[in-house]
Coordinates of C-alpha atoms in Angstrom, one line a residue:
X579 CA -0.1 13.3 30.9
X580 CA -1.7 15.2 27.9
X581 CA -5.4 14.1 26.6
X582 CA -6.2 15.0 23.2
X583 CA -9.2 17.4 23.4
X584 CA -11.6 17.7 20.2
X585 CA -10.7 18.5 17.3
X586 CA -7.7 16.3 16.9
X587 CA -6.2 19.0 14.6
X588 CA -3.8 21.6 16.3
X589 CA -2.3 24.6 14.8
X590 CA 1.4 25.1 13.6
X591 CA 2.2 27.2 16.2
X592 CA 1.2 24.6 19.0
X593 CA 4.5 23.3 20.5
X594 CA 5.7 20.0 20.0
X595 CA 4.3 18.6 23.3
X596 CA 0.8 18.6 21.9
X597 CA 1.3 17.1 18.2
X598 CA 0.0 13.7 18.5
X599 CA 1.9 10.3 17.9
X600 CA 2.1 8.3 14.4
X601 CA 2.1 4.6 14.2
X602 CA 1.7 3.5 10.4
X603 CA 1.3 0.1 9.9
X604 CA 2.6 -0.8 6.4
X605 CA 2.0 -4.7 4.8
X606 CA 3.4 -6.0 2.2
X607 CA 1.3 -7.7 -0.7
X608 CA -1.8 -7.9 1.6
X609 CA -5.0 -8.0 -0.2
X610 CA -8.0 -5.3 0.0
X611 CA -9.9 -8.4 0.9
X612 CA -7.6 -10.2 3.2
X613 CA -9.0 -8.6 6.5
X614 CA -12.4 -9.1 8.4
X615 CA -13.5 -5.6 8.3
X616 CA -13.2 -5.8 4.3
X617 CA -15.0 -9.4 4.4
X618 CA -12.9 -11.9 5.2
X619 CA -14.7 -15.0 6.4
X620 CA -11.2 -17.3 6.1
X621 CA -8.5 -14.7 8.1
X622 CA -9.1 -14.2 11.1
X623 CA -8.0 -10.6 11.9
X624 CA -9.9 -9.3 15.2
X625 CA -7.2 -6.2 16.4
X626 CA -6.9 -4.9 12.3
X627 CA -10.9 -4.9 12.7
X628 CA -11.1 -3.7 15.9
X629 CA -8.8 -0.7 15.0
X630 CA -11.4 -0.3 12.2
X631 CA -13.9 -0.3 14.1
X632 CA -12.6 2.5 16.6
X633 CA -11.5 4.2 13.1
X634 CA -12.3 5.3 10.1
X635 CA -12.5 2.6 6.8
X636 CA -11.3 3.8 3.2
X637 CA -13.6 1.5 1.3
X638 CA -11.9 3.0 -2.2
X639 CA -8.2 3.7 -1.6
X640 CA -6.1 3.1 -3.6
X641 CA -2.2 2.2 -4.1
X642 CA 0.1 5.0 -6.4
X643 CA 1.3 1.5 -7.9
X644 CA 0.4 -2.3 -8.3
X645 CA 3.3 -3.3 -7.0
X646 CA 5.8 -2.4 -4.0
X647 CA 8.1 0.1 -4.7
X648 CA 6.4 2.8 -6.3
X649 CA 3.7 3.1 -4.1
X650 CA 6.5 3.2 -1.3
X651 CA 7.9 6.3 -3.2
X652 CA 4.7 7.6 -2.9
X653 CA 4.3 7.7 0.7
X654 CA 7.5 8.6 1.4
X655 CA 7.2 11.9 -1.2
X656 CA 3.4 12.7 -1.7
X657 CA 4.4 12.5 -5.2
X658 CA 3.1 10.1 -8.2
X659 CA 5.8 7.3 -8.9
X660 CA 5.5 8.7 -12.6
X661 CA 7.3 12.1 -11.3
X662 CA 9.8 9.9 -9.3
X663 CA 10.2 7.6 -11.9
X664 CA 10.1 4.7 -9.7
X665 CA 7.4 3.0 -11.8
X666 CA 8.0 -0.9 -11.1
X667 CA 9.5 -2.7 -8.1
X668 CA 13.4 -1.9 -7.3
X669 CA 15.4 -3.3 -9.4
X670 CA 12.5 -4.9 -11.3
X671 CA 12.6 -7.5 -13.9
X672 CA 14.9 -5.0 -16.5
X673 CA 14.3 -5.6 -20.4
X674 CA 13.2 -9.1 -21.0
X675 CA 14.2 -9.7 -24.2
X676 CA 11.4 -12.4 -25.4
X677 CA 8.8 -9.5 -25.5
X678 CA 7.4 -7.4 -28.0
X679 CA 7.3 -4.6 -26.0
X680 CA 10.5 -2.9 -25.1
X681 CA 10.2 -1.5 -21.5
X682 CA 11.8 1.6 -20.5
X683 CA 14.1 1.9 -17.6
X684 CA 13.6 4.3 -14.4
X685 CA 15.6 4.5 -11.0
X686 CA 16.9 2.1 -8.7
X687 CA 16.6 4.4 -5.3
X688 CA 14.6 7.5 -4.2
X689 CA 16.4 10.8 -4.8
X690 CA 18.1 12.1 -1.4
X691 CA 16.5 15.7 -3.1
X692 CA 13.5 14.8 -2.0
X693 CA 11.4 15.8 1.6
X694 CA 10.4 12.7 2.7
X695 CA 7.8 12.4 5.2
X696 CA 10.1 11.7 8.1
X697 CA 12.0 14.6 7.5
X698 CA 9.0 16.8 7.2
X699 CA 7.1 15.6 10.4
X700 CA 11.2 15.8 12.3
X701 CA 11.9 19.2 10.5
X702 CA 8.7 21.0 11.3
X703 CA 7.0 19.0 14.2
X704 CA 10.1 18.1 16.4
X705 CA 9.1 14.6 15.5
X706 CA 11.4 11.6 16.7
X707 CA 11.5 9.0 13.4
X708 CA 11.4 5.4 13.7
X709 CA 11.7 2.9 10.8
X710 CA 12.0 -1.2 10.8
X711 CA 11.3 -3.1 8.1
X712 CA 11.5 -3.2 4.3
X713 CA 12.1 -0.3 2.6
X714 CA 12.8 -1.2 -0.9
X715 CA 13.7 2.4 -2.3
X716 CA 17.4 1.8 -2.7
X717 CA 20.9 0.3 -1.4
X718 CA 22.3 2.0 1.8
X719 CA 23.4 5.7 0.5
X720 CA 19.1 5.9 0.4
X721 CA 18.1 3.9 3.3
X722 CA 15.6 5.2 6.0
X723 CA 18.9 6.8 8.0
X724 CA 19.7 8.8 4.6
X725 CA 16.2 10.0 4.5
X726 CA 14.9 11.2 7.6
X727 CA 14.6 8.6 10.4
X728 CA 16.5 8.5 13.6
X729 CA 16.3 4.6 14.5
X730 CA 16.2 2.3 11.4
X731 CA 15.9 -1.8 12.2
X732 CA 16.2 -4.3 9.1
X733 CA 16.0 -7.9 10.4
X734 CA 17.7 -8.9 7.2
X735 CA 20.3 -5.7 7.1
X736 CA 19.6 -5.0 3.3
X737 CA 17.4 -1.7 2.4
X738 CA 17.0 -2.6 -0.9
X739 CA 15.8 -6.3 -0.7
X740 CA 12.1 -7.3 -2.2
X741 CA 11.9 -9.9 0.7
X742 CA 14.2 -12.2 2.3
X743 CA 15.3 -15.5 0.9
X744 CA 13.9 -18.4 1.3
X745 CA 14.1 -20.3 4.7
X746 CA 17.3 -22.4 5.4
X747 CA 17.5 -25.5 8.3
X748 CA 17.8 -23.5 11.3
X749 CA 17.0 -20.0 10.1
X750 CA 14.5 -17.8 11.9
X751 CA 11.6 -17.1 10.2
X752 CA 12.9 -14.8 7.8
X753 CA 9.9 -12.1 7.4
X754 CA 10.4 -11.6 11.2
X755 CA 7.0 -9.9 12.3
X756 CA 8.2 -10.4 15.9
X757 CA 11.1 -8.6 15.3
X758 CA 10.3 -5.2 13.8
X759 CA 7.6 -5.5 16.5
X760 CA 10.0 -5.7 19.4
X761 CA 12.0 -2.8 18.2
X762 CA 8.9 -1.0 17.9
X763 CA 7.8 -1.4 21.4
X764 CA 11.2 -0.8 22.8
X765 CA 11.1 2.8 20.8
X766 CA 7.9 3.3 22.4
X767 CA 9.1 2.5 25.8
X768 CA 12.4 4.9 25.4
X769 CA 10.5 7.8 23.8
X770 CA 6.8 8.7 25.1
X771 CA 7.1 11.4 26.9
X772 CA 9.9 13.1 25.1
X773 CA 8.9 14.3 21.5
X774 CA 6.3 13.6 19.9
X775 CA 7.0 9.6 18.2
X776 CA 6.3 8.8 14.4
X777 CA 6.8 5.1 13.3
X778 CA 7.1 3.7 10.7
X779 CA 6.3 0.0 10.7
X780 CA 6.9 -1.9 7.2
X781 CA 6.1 -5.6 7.3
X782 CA 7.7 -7.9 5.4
X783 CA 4.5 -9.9 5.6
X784 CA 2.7 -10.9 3.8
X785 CA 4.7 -11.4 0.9
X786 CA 6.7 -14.4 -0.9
X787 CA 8.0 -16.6 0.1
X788 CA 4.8 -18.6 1.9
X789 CA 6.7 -19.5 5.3
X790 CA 4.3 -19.9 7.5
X791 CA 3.9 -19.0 11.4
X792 CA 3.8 -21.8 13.6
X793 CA 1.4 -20.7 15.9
X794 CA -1.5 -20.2 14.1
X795 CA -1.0 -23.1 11.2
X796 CA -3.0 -25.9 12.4
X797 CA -6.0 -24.1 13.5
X798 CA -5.9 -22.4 9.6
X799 CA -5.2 -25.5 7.9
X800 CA -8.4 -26.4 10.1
X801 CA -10.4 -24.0 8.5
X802 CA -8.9 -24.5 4.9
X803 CA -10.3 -28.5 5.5
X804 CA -13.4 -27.5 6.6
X805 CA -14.0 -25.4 3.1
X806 CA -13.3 -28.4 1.0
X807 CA -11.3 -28.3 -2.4
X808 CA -10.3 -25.3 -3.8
X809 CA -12.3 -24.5 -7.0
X810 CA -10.7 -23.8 -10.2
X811 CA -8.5 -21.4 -10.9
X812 CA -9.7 -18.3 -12.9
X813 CA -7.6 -17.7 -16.2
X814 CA -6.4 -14.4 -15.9
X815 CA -4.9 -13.3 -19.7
X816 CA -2.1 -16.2 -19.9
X817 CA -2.2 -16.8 -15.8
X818 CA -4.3 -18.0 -13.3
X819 CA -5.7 -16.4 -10.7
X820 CA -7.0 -18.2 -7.1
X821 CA -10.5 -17.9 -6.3
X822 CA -11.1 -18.1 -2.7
X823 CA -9.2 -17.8 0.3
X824 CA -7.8 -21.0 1.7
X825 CA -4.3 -21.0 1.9
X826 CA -3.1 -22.0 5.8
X827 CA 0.5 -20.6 5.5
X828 CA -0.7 -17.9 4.0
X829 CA -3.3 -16.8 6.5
X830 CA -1.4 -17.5 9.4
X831 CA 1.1 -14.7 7.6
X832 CA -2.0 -12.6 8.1
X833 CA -2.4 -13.1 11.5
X834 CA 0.7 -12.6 12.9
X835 CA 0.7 -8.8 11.2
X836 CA -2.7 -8.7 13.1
X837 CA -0.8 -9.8 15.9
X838 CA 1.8 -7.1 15.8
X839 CA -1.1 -4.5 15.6
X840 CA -2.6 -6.1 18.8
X841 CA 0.7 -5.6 20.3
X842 CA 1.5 -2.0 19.0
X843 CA -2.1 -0.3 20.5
X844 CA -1.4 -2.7 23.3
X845 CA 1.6 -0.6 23.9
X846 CA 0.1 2.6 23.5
X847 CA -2.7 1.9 26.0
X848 CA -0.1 0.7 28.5
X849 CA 1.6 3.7 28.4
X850 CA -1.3 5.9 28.4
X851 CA -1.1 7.6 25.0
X852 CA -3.2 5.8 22.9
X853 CA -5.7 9.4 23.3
X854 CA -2.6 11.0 21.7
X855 CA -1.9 8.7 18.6
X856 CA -2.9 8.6 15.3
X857 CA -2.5 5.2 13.2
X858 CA -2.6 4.6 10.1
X859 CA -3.0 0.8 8.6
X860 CA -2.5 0.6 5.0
X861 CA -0.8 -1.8 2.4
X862 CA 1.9 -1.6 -0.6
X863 CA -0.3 -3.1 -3.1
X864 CA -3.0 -5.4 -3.8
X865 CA -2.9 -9.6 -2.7
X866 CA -0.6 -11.6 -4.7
X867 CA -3.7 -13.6 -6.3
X868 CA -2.5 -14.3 -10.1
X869 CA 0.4 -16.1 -11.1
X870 CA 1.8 -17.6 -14.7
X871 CA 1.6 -20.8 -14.1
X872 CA 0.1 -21.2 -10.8
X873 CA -2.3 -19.4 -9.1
X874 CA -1.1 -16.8 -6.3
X875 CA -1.1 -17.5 -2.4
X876 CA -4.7 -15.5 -1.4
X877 CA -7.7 -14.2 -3.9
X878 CA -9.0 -10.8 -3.8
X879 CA -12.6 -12.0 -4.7
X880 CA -14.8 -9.8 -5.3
X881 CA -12.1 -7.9 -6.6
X882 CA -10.3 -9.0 -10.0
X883 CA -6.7 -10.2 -10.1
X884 CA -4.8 -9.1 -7.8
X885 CA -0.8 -7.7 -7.3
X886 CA 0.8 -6.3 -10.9
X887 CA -2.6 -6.1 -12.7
X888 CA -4.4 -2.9 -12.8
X889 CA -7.8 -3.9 -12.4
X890 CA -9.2 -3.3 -8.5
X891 CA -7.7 -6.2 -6.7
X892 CA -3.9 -5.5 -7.8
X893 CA -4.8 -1.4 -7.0
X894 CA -7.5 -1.1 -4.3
X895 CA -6.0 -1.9 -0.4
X896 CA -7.0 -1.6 3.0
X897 CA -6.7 1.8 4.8
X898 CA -7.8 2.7 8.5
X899 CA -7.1 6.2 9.6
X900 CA -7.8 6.2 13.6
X901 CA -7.3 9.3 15.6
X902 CA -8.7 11.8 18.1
X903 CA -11.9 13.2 16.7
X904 CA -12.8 10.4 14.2
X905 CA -15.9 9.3 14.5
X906 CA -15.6 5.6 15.9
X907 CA -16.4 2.9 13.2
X908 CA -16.8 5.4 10.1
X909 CA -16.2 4.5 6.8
X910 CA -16.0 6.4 3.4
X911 CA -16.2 5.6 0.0
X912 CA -14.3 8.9 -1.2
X913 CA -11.5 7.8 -3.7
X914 CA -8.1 8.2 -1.5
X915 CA -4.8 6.7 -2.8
X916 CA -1.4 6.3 -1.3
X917 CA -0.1 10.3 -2.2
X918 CA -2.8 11.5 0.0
X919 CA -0.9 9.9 3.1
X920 CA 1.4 12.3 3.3
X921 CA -0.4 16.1 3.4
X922 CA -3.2 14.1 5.8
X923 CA -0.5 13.0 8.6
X924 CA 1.2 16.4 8.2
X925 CA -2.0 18.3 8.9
X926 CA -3.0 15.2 11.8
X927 CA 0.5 16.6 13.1
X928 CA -0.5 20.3 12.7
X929 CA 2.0 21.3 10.2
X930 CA 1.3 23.3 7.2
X931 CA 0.9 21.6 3.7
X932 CA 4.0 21.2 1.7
X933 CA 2.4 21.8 -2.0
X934 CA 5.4 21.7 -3.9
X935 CA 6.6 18.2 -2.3
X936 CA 3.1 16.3 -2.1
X937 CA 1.9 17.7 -5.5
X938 CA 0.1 14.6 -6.4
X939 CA -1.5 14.0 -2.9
X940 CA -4.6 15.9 -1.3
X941 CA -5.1 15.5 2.4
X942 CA -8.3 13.3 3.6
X943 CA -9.0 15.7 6.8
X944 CA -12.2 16.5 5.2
X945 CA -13.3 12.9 5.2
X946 CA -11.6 11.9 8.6
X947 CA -13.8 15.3 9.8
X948 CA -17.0 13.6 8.5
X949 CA -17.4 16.3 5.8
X950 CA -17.6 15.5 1.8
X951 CA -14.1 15.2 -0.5
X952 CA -14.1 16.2 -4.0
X953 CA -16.5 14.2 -6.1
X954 CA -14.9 14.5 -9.3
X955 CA -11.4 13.2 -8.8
X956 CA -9.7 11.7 -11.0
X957 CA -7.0 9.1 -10.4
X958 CA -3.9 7.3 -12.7
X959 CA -1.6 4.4 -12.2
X960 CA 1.1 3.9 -14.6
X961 CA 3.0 0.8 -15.3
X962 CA 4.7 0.2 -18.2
X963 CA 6.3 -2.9 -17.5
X964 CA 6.2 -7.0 -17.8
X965 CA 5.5 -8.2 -14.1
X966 CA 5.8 -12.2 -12.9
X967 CA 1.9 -12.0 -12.7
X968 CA 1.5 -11.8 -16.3
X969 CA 0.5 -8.5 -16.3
X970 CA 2.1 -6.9 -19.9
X971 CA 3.0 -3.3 -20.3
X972 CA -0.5 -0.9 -19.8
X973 CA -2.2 2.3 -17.4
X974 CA -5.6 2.7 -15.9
X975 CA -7.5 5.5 -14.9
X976 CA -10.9 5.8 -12.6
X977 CA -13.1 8.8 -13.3
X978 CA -16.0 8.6 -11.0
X979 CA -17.3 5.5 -11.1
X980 CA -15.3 4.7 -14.9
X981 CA -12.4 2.8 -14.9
X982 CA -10.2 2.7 -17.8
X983 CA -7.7 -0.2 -18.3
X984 CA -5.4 -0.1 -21.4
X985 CA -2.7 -2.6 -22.7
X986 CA -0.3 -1.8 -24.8
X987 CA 0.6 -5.2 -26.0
X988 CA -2.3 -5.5 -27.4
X989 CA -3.4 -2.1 -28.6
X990 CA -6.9 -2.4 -26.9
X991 CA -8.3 -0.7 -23.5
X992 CA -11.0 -2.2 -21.3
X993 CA -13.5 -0.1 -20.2
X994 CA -15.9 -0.6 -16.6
X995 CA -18.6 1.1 -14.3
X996 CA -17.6 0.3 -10.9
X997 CA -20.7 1.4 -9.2
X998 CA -22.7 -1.2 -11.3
X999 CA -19.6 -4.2 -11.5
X1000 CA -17.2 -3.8 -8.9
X1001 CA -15.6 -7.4 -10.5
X1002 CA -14.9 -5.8 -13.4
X1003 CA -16.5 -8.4 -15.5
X1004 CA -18.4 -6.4 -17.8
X1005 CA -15.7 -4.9 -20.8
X1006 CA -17.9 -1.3 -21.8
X1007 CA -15.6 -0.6 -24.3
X1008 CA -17.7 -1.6 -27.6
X1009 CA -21.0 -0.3 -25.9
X1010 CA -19.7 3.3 -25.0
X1011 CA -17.3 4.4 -27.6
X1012 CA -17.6 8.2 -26.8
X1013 CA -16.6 6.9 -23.0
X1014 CA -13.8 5.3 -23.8
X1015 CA -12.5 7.6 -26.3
X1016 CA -12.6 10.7 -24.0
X1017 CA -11.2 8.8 -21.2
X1018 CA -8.2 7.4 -23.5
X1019 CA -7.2 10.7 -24.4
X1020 CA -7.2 11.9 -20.7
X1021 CA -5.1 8.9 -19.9
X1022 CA -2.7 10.1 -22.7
X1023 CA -3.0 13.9 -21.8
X1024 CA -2.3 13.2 -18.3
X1025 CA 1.2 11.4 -19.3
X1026 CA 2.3 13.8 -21.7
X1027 CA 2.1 16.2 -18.8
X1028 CA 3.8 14.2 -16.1
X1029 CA 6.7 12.9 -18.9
X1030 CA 5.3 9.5 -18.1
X1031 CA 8.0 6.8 -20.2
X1032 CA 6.2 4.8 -22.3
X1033 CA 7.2 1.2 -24.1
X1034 CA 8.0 0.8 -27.4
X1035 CA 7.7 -1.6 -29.9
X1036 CA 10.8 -4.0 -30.5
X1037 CA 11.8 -3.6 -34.2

């Protein structure tokens, strides 16, 4: 059996027999905040943390998109959701009609045109592909077999479903963590050995609808008695958001993703090839925190709002990179967002860059190698639509340690320091005119170049 030798890195030219293993972990809707290792007093996630802590710990990543389906289309391409124009969750909410702000449209799939990241680790590593889970990029002509993985397992059969429907007497529990788990093992079991294994694991966890897991709901509703009664909820433009965790259902959501990483590295270290594995544990979005008329099911405290909204808590997620080489326990406040996922895992594989696929991603080897990233990055989200978390129409931008925020609604833009108010509580805007001025127009430079669609006003 192969043991990876430092560096982790290998060349092009090594053979497939020496590229390590993938296993990325991908949740739905969970929260920056929602794990131990980010804080977490009320979830109780020991294998996420211990994979932390045997990893390294993106304190700043970021999501290409506050909610699910663009940032998807930026894993899968390396490429902004603007240049895809997947810019709000597939098929999205369309043009409501009671708004002032006419939305504009953008696709219903990922092109078939581009590489995916399956099909560059199986084209140029000899990689075997593995997918279960939502997908969310498009009906079947665009699902995971269309675009670059050999085994593809959907508990609910449907690759373009948000989540599954609601639980009926008798049903299974319908985001079936257990599941996409078992099929995850079993690929494990039928492949080490053979090529070297990338899978793709894509929870629907923790998303709606709150159904809990049985297993773990009495000791959280425990712990949600023990806090007392929720405090009241934070008014969040014309929602509300939640401001602590202490929703049972909710957490023991959390756990059984934790349980499913347990399971996964359990695997690995059964078979002996946990040494030759790279995993990456990452989320689609921020925690589903603020709601119109009700507050969401988890907070993202410190962080503000949460899933939809553009400030840090519907943006900034949970990454763990562990692999041969990386210094246990690491962490790293260099900026990283969801585009960078795919040029890292191709050089973690040893394959060369792909440039003109992942043109909005840089890879994070230099931070997984302990050595400094660029220190003036600049990053952009873009979503110019009406979302159920009464976000309205509006783009952000973090410079540094400035964060931009504008609405278009409204006509206005937010402006923050990070470094000094991480809770975004502190609106710069009037103090530092020149600030927010030269950040504005680098927010509206930036989408001229990338043809970003705007909304415009209904007449």
């Amino acid at each position: 059996m192969l043991r990876r030798r430092l560096p982790f890195w290998v060349p092009p030219s090594a053979p497939a027999a020496e590229r390590l293993n993938i296993v990325f972990f991908l949740v739905d809707d969970l929260g920056w905040a929602d794990v131990g290792c980010n804080g977490s007093t009320f979830h109780q996630t020991p294998h996420i943390d211990r994979l932390a802590a045997a990893g390294m710990r993106f304190t700043d990543a970021y999501t290409g998109g506050s909610v699910c389906s663009p940032t998807r289309a930026s894993l899968m391409t390396g490429k902004h959701p603007v240049r895809v124009n997947i810019t709000d969750w597939i098929p999205g909410c369309g043009v409501p009609k009671n708004k002032p702000l006419i939305v504009p449209d953008d696709e219903d799939h990922l092109a078939l045109e581009e590489t995916t990241l399956a099909e560059a680790l199986k084209d140029g590593g000899g990689y075997r592909t593995f997918y279960a889970g939502k997908w969310h990029l498009g009906g079947e002509p665009y699902a995971p077999d269309k675009q670059g993985f050999d085994v593809y397992f959907d508990p609910h059969g449907d690759p373009a479903k948000g989540s599954p429907a609601k639980l009926k007497p008798g049903q299974v529990r319908p985001h079936d963590t257990r599941g996409i788990t078992r099929e995850a093992l079993r690929f494990l079991d039928d492949n080490h050995g053979k090529a070297p294994m990338f899978l793709y694991l894509a929870f629907y966890d923790v998303h709606t609808p709150i159904v809990a897991d049985d297993e773990t709901l009495a000791d959280y509703r425990a712990r949600a008695k023990d806090l007392g009664p929720s405090p009241k909820p934070i008014k969040e433009g014309s929602g509300v958001s939640r401001p602590r965790q202490d929703g049972a259902a909710y957490g023991s959501m959390v756990s059984i993703v934790d349980w499913s990483v347990g399971q996964v590295t359990a695997k690995l270290e059964s078979l002996g090839i946990a040494d030759d594995t790279a995993i990456v544990f990452f989320s689609d979005n921020g925690g589903l925190c603020t709601l119109g008329n009700r507050p969401g099911p988890t907070s993202n405290a410190p962080l503000r709002s949460g899933k939809g909204w553009l400030y840090e808590g519907g943006i900034r997620a949970p990454l763990i990179v562990k692999a041969p080489g990386v210094k246990p326990g690491a962490t790293t406040a260099a900026p990283a967002v969801s585009m960078d996922l795919y040029p890292t895992l191709l050089a973690i594989a040893g394959l060369p860059p792909r440039p003109d696929q992942h043109l909005d991603g840089i890879s994070l080897m230099p931070a997984l190698k302990g050595e400094p990233m660029p220190a003036d990055r600049t990053l952009y989200w873009h979503y110019p639509h009406y979302h159920g978390s009464a976000w309205k129409p509006g783009a952000a931008m973090r410079a540094g340690d400035w964060k931009l925020i504008e609405f278009y609604e409204e006509e206005r833009a937010e402006l923050y320091r990070l470094s000094d108010d991480l809770g975004e509580q502190h609106d710069l805007a009037k103090a530092e005119p020149a600030k927010l001025a030269e950040m504005r127009q680098k927010l509206r430079d930036w989408q001229a170049a990338m043809g970003a669609r705007l909304p415009t006003k209904r007449q």
